[in-house]
PDB file of C-alpha atoms in Angstrom:
ATOM      1  CA  UNK A   1       0.000   0.000   0.000  1.00 68.00           C
ATOM      2  CA  UNK A   2       1.021   3.356  -0.887  1.00 73.00           C
ATOM      3  CA  UNK A   3       0.769   5.913   1.683  1.00 72.00           C
ATOM      4  CA  UNK A   4       0.067   9.523   0.737  1.00 67.00           C
ATOM      5  CA  UNK A   5       0.569  12.245   3.192  1.00 64.00           C
ATOM      6  CA  UNK A   6      -2.479  14.588   2.954  1.00 59.00           C
ATOM      7  CA  UNK A   7      -1.403  16.668   5.895  1.00 65.00           C
ATOM      8  CA  UNK A   8      -0.166  19.659   3.894  1.00 72.00           C
ATOM      9  CA  UNK A   9      -3.278  19.533   1.729  1.00 73.00           C
ATOM     10  CA  UNK A  10      -5.499  19.665   4.793  1.00 75.00           C
ATOM     11  CA  UNK A  11      -3.446  22.512   6.163  1.00 80.00           C
ATOM     12  CA  UNK A  12      -3.778  24.383   2.882  1.00 81.00           C
ATOM     13  CA  UNK A  13      -7.579  23.766   2.834  1.00 83.00           C
ATOM     14  CA  UNK A  14      -7.869  24.975   6.432  1.00 88.00           C
ATOM     15  CA  UNK A  15      -5.810  28.008   5.596  1.00 90.00           C
ATOM     16  CA  UNK A  16      -7.956  28.704   2.528  1.00 91.00           C
ATOM     17  CA  UNK A  17     -11.168  28.330   4.551  1.00 93.00           C
ATOM     18  CA  UNK A  18      -9.720  30.579   7.264  1.00 94.00           C
ATOM     19  CA  UNK A  19      -8.846  33.229   4.685  1.00 94.00           C
ATOM     20  CA  UNK A  20     -12.269  32.824   3.104  1.00 94.00           C
ATOM     21  CA  UNK A  21     -13.836  33.237   6.569  1.00 95.00           C
ATOM     22  CA  UNK A  22     -11.842  36.415   7.248  1.00 95.00           C
ATOM     23  CA  UNK A  23     -12.723  37.800   3.835  1.00 95.00           C
ATOM     24  CA  UNK A  24     -16.422  37.002   4.370  1.00 95.00           C
ATOM     25  CA  UNK A  25     -16.235  38.390   7.910  1.00 95.00           C
ATOM     26  CA  UNK A  26     -14.649  41.585   6.549  1.00 95.00           C
ATOM     27  CA  UNK A  27     -17.272  41.820   3.798  1.00 96.00           C
ATOM     28  CA  UNK A  28     -20.102  41.276   6.291  1.00 96.00           C
ATOM     29  CA  UNK A  29     -18.553  43.861   8.639  1.00 96.00           C
ATOM     30  CA  UNK A  30     -18.156  46.278   5.740  1.00 96.00           C
ATOM     31  CA  UNK A  31     -21.732  45.603   4.619  1.00 96.00           C
ATOM     32  CA  UNK A  32     -22.957  46.104   8.209  1.00 96.00           C
ATOM     33  CA  UNK A  33     -21.010  49.381   8.436  1.00 96.00           C
ATOM     34  CA  UNK A  34     -22.513  50.540   5.118  1.00 96.00           C
ATOM     35  CA  UNK A  35     -26.013  49.590   6.272  1.00 96.00           C
ATOM     36  CA  UNK A  36     -25.505  51.339   9.633  1.00 96.00           C
ATOM     37  CA  UNK A  37     -24.151  54.427   7.865  1.00 96.00           C
ATOM     38  CA  UNK A  38     -27.083  54.401   5.412  1.00 96.00           C
ATOM     39  CA  UNK A  39     -29.635  54.019   8.240  1.00 96.00           C
ATOM     40  CA  UNK A  40     -27.883  56.741  10.276  1.00 97.00           C
ATOM     41  CA  UNK A  41     -27.838  59.073   7.251  1.00 96.00           C
ATOM     42  CA  UNK A  42     -31.486  58.342   6.505  1.00 96.00           C
ATOM     43  CA  UNK A  43     -32.507  59.021  10.110  1.00 97.00           C
ATOM     44  CA  UNK A  44     -30.371  62.167  10.212  1.00 96.00           C
ATOM     45  CA  UNK A  45     -31.985  63.394   6.972  1.00 96.00           C
ATOM     46  CA  UNK A  46     -35.472  62.747   8.349  1.00 96.00           C
ATOM     47  CA  UNK A  47     -34.595  64.571  11.574  1.00 97.00           C
ATOM     48  CA  UNK A  48     -33.342  67.579   9.574  1.00 96.00           C
ATOM     49  CA  UNK A  49     -36.484  67.573   7.434  1.00 97.00           C
ATOM     50  CA  UNK A  50     -38.663  67.377  10.524  1.00 97.00           C
ATOM     51  CA  UNK A  51     -36.700  70.228  12.139  1.00 96.00           C
ATOM     52  CA  UNK A  52     -37.225  72.330   8.999  1.00 96.00           C
ATOM     53  CA  UNK A  53     -40.938  71.510   9.082  1.00 97.00           C
ATOM     54  CA  UNK A  54     -41.060  72.419  12.782  1.00 96.00           C
ATOM     55  CA  UNK A  55     -39.292  75.723  12.115  1.00 96.00           C
ATOM     56  CA  UNK A  56     -41.712  76.477   9.284  1.00 96.00           C
ATOM     57  CA  UNK A  57     -44.670  75.637  11.531  1.00 96.00           C
ATOM     58  CA  UNK A  58     -43.263  77.865  14.297  1.00 96.00           C
ATOM     59  CA  UNK A  59     -42.982  80.739  11.845  1.00 96.00           C
ATOM     60  CA  UNK A  60     -46.527  80.177  10.603  1.00 96.00           C
ATOM     61  CA  UNK A  61     -47.797  79.927  14.185  1.00 96.00           C
ATOM     62  CA  UNK A  62     -46.088  83.248  14.968  1.00 96.00           C
ATOM     63  CA  UNK A  63     -47.807  84.819  11.936  1.00 96.00           C
ATOM     64  CA  UNK A  64     -51.164  83.380  13.005  1.00 96.00           C
ATOM     65  CA  UNK A  65     -50.612  84.594  16.580  1.00 96.00           C
ATOM     66  CA  UNK A  66     -50.056  88.109  15.230  1.00 96.00           C
ATOM     67  CA  UNK A  67     -53.218  87.802  13.160  1.00 96.00           C
ATOM     68  CA  UNK A  68     -55.151  86.523  16.186  1.00 96.00           C
ATOM     69  CA  UNK A  69     -53.904  89.480  18.215  1.00 96.00           C
ATOM     70  CA  UNK A  70     -55.036  91.842  15.461  1.00 96.00           C
ATOM     71  CA  UNK A  71     -58.418  90.104  15.348  1.00 96.00           C
ATOM     72  CA  UNK A  72     -58.695  90.412  19.127  1.00 96.00           C
ATOM     73  CA  UNK A  73     -57.905  94.125  18.934  1.00 96.00           C
ATOM     74  CA  UNK A  74     -60.444  94.556  16.137  1.00 96.00           C
ATOM     75  CA  UNK A  75     -63.075  92.757  18.203  1.00 96.00           C
ATOM     76  CA  UNK A  76     -62.312  94.990  21.182  1.00 96.00           C
ATOM     77  CA  UNK A  77     -62.617  98.069  18.979  1.00 96.00           C
ATOM     78  CA  UNK A  78     -65.834  96.706  17.469  1.00 96.00           C
ATOM     79  CA  UNK A  79     -67.276  96.011  20.921  1.00 96.00           C
ATOM     80  CA  UNK A  80     -66.279  99.499  22.081  1.00 95.00           C
ATOM     81  CA  UNK A  81     -67.917 101.032  19.015  1.00 95.00           C
ATOM     82  CA  UNK A  82     -71.045  98.923  19.511  1.00 95.00           C
ATOM     83  CA  UNK A  83     -71.184 100.011  23.153  1.00 95.00           C
ATOM     84  CA  UNK A  84     -70.874 103.648  22.093  1.00 94.00           C
ATOM     85  CA  UNK A  85     -73.531 103.121  19.453  1.00 94.00           C
ATOM     86  CA  UNK A  86     -75.850 101.577  22.051  1.00 92.00           C
ATOM     87  CA  UNK A  87     -75.294 104.492  24.430  1.00 88.00           C
ATOM     88  CA  UNK A  88     -76.051 106.949  21.638  1.00 88.00           C
ATOM     89  CA  UNK A  89     -79.168 104.994  20.629  1.00 86.00           C
ATOM     90  CA  UNK A  90     -80.315 104.881  24.269  1.00 79.00           C
ATOM     91  CA  UNK A  91     -79.740 108.610  24.636  1.00 78.00           C
ATOM     92  CA  UNK A  92     -81.561 109.235  21.375  1.00 79.00           C
ATOM     93  CA  UNK A  93     -84.466 107.040  22.450  1.00 74.00           C
ATOM     94  CA  UNK A  94     -84.626 108.463  25.984  1.00 70.00           C
ATOM     95  CA  UNK A  95     -84.120 112.131  25.204  1.00 73.00           C
ATOM     96  CA  UNK A  96     -87.824 112.896  25.459  1.00 71.00           C
ATOM     97  CA  UNK A  97     -88.383 110.641  28.436  1.00 74.00           C
ATOM     98  CA  UNK A  98     -88.055 113.412  31.033  1.00 75.00           C
ATOM     99  CA  UNK A  99     -90.488 115.599  29.139  1.00 76.00           C
ATOM    100  CA  UNK A 100     -93.030 112.766  28.980  1.00 76.00           C
ATOM    101  CA  UNK A 101     -92.498 112.019  32.673  1.00 77.00           C
ATOM    102  CA  UNK A 102     -93.042 115.594  33.824  1.00 79.00           C
ATOM    103  CA  UNK A 103     -95.967 116.104  31.439  1.00 77.00           C
ATOM    104  CA  UNK A 104     -97.621 112.910  32.625  1.00 80.00           C
ATOM    105  CA  UNK A 105     -97.026 113.716  36.302  1.00 80.00           C
ATOM    106  CA  UNK A 106     -98.677 117.127  35.938  1.00 82.00           C
ATOM    107  CA  UNK A 107    -101.724 115.419  34.450  1.00 81.00           C
ATOM    108  CA  UNK A 108    -101.882 112.542  36.958  1.00 80.00           C
ATOM    109  CA  UNK A 109    -101.198 114.313  40.270  1.00 83.00           C
ATOM    110  CA  UNK A 110    -104.609 115.077  41.795  1.00 84.00           C
ATOM    111  CA  UNK A 111    -105.489 118.343  43.504  1.00 85.00           C
ATOM    112  CA  UNK A 112    -104.302 118.432  47.099  1.00 83.00           C
ATOM    113  CA  UNK A 113    -101.117 116.450  46.403  1.00 86.00           C
ATOM    114  CA  UNK A 114     -97.772 118.294  46.401  1.00 84.00           C
ATOM    115  CA  UNK A 115     -94.524 116.690  45.293  1.00 86.00           C
ATOM    116  CA  UNK A 116     -91.359 117.643  47.158  1.00 88.00           C
ATOM    117  CA  UNK A 117     -88.842 115.355  45.384  1.00 88.00           C
ATOM    118  CA  UNK A 118     -88.548 113.319  42.231  1.00 86.00           C
ATOM    119  CA  UNK A 119     -85.647 110.972  41.488  1.00 89.00           C
ATOM    120  CA  UNK A 120     -85.235 108.911  38.330  1.00 84.00           C
ATOM    121  CA  UNK A 121     -82.861 105.953  38.026  1.00 81.00           C
ATOM    122  CA  UNK A 122     -83.216 104.430  34.566  1.00 76.00           C
ATOM    123  CA  UNK A 123     -86.867 103.479  34.217  1.00 80.00           C
ATOM    124  CA  UNK A 124     -87.463 103.566  37.984  1.00 87.00           C
ATOM    125  CA  UNK A 125     -88.842 106.794  39.463  1.00 87.00           C
ATOM    126  CA  UNK A 126     -89.156 107.626  43.159  1.00 90.00           C
ATOM    127  CA  UNK A 127     -91.326 110.490  44.314  1.00 88.00           C
ATOM    128  CA  UNK A 128     -92.024 111.962  47.738  1.00 90.00           C
ATOM    129  CA  UNK A 129     -94.535 114.588  48.727  1.00 90.00           C
ATOM    130  CA  UNK A 130     -97.463 115.666  50.834  1.00 88.00           C
ATOM    131  CA  UNK A 131    -101.170 114.942  50.464  1.00 87.00           C
ATOM    132  CA  UNK A 132    -104.145 116.370  52.283  1.00 81.00           C
ATOM    133  CA  UNK A 133    -105.471 112.842  52.909  1.00 81.00           C
ATOM    134  CA  UNK A 134    -104.772 109.181  52.287  1.00 79.00           C
ATOM    135  CA  UNK A 135    -107.566 109.199  49.713  1.00 83.00           C
ATOM    136  CA  UNK A 136    -105.544 111.636  47.610  1.00 83.00           C
ATOM    137  CA  UNK A 137    -102.511 109.296  47.794  1.00 84.00           C
ATOM    138  CA  UNK A 138    -104.761 106.435  46.658  1.00 85.00           C
ATOM    139  CA  UNK A 139    -106.099 108.576  43.816  1.00 87.00           C
ATOM    140  CA  UNK A 140    -102.527 109.359  42.754  1.00 84.00           C
ATOM    141  CA  UNK A 141    -101.704 105.629  42.697  1.00 85.00           C
ATOM    142  CA  UNK A 142    -104.839 104.873  40.621  1.00 86.00           C
ATOM    143  CA  UNK A 143    -103.979 107.664  38.183  1.00 86.00           C
ATOM    144  CA  UNK A 144    -100.413 106.394  37.804  1.00 84.00           C
ATOM    145  CA  UNK A 145    -101.684 102.861  37.191  1.00 85.00           C
ATOM    146  CA  UNK A 146    -104.099 104.100  34.507  1.00 83.00           C
ATOM    147  CA  UNK A 147    -101.447 106.182  32.742  1.00 83.00           C
ATOM    148  CA  UNK A 148    -100.047 104.846  29.448  1.00 80.00           C
ATOM    149  CA  UNK A 149     -96.562 106.171  30.358  1.00 80.00           C
ATOM    150  CA  UNK A 150     -96.355 105.082  33.996  1.00 81.00           C
ATOM    151  CA  UNK A 151     -96.872 101.684  35.572  1.00 82.00           C
ATOM    152  CA  UNK A 152     -96.445  99.618  38.745  1.00 86.00           C
ATOM    153  CA  UNK A 153     -96.880 102.283  41.412  1.00 87.00           C
ATOM    154  CA  UNK A 154     -95.731 101.046  44.805  1.00 86.00           C
ATOM    155  CA  UNK A 155     -96.405 102.982  47.995  1.00 85.00           C
ATOM    156  CA  UNK A 156     -93.274 102.844  50.088  1.00 86.00           C
ATOM    157  CA  UNK A 157     -94.371 104.855  53.099  1.00 85.00           C
ATOM    158  CA  UNK A 158     -97.101 107.172  54.281  1.00 84.00           C
ATOM    159  CA  UNK A 159     -97.229 108.919  57.626  1.00 85.00           C
ATOM    160  CA  UNK A 160     -99.120 111.738  59.248  1.00 84.00           C
ATOM    161  CA  UNK A 161     -97.115 114.905  59.895  1.00 85.00           C
ATOM    162  CA  UNK A 162     -97.853 118.462  60.891  1.00 83.00           C
ATOM    163  CA  UNK A 163     -96.755 120.991  58.290  1.00 80.00           C
ATOM    164  CA  UNK A 164     -97.326 124.736  58.831  1.00 81.00           C
ATOM    165  CA  UNK A 165     -99.834 123.961  61.562  1.00 81.00           C
ATOM    166  CA  UNK A 166    -101.890 121.634  59.351  1.00 83.00           C
ATOM    167  CA  UNK A 167    -102.077 117.880  59.549  1.00 85.00           C
ATOM    168  CA  UNK A 168    -101.021 116.297  56.212  1.00 85.00           C
ATOM    169  CA  UNK A 169     -99.851 112.908  55.040  1.00 86.00           C
ATOM    170  CA  UNK A 170     -96.239 112.634  53.938  1.00 88.00           C
ATOM    171  CA  UNK A 171     -95.721 109.830  51.401  1.00 88.00           C
ATOM    172  CA  UNK A 172     -93.074 108.255  49.230  1.00 89.00           C
ATOM    173  CA  UNK A 173     -93.715 105.914  46.345  1.00 89.00           C
ATOM    174  CA  UNK A 174     -92.026 104.480  43.289  1.00 89.00           C
ATOM    175  CA  UNK A 175     -93.199 103.596  39.816  1.00 88.00           C
ATOM    176  CA  UNK A 176     -91.731 102.644  36.451  1.00 84.00           C
ATOM    177  CA  UNK A 177     -91.777 104.347  33.096  1.00 82.00           C
ATOM    178  CA  UNK A 178     -93.236 102.426  30.195  1.00 79.00           C
ATOM    179  CA  UNK A 179     -90.788 102.660  27.327  1.00 68.00           C
ATOM    180  CA  UNK A 180     -92.916 100.691  24.832  1.00 50.00           C
ATOM    181  CA  UNK A 181     -95.834 103.094  25.203  1.00 42.00           C
ATOM    182  CA  UNK A 182     -93.461 106.005  24.674  1.00 42.00           C
ATOM    183  CA  UNK A 183     -92.159 104.461  21.452  1.00 47.00           C
ATOM    184  CA  UNK A 184     -95.687 103.827  20.175  1.00 47.00           C
ATOM    185  CA  UNK A 185     -96.867 107.342  20.923  1.00 48.00           C
ATOM    186  CA  UNK A 186     -93.747 108.830  19.378  1.00 46.00           C
ATOM    187  CA  UNK A 187     -94.449 106.763  16.270  1.00 46.00           C
ATOM    188  CA  UNK A 188     -98.070 108.004  16.211  1.00 45.00           C
ATOM    189  CA  UNK A 189     -96.988 111.626  16.583  1.00 42.00           C
ATOM    190  CA  UNK A 190     -94.488 111.218  13.769  1.00 39.00           C
ATOM    191  CA  UNK A 191     -97.276 110.061  11.375  1.00 37.00           C
TER     192      UNK A 191
END
């Protein structure tokens, strides 16, 4: 039998496989490094794009905030103008109110009743005065109730007092002005 020594051949095959392994390992490591670099670059690019989008959105938000502030100022100015307009309309509507009140009071106050004070707060009117009797105070309340300009008379107080040596009744009462009746009558007079 012939004996062949295969030892160097095995060594050469091992060495070739080892070199092949190192080459493959290097290629895999290089491929892994390229993949990692590509992923890192991709992520970095997306982060930069998102940062640019965020900056753009911040700029647009700042513009919109300025516009909202301008809108808020315009609304405040509009509300102020509407409030002024309402005050002017109220003054325009109520300018004859005092005339109607005094005219109506002169017609509705019965004989023997004397007014000493009159105070108006909006549509509410408070009066105080003297009457020769309680019947005259009652007549004044009935007259006020029947008036188209005055409504809801409420007697606050009545008491007997001596004034200039005569016994009279001092009274105070309140009533409301009727704005709707004033508007209707003004409309009728304008026709």
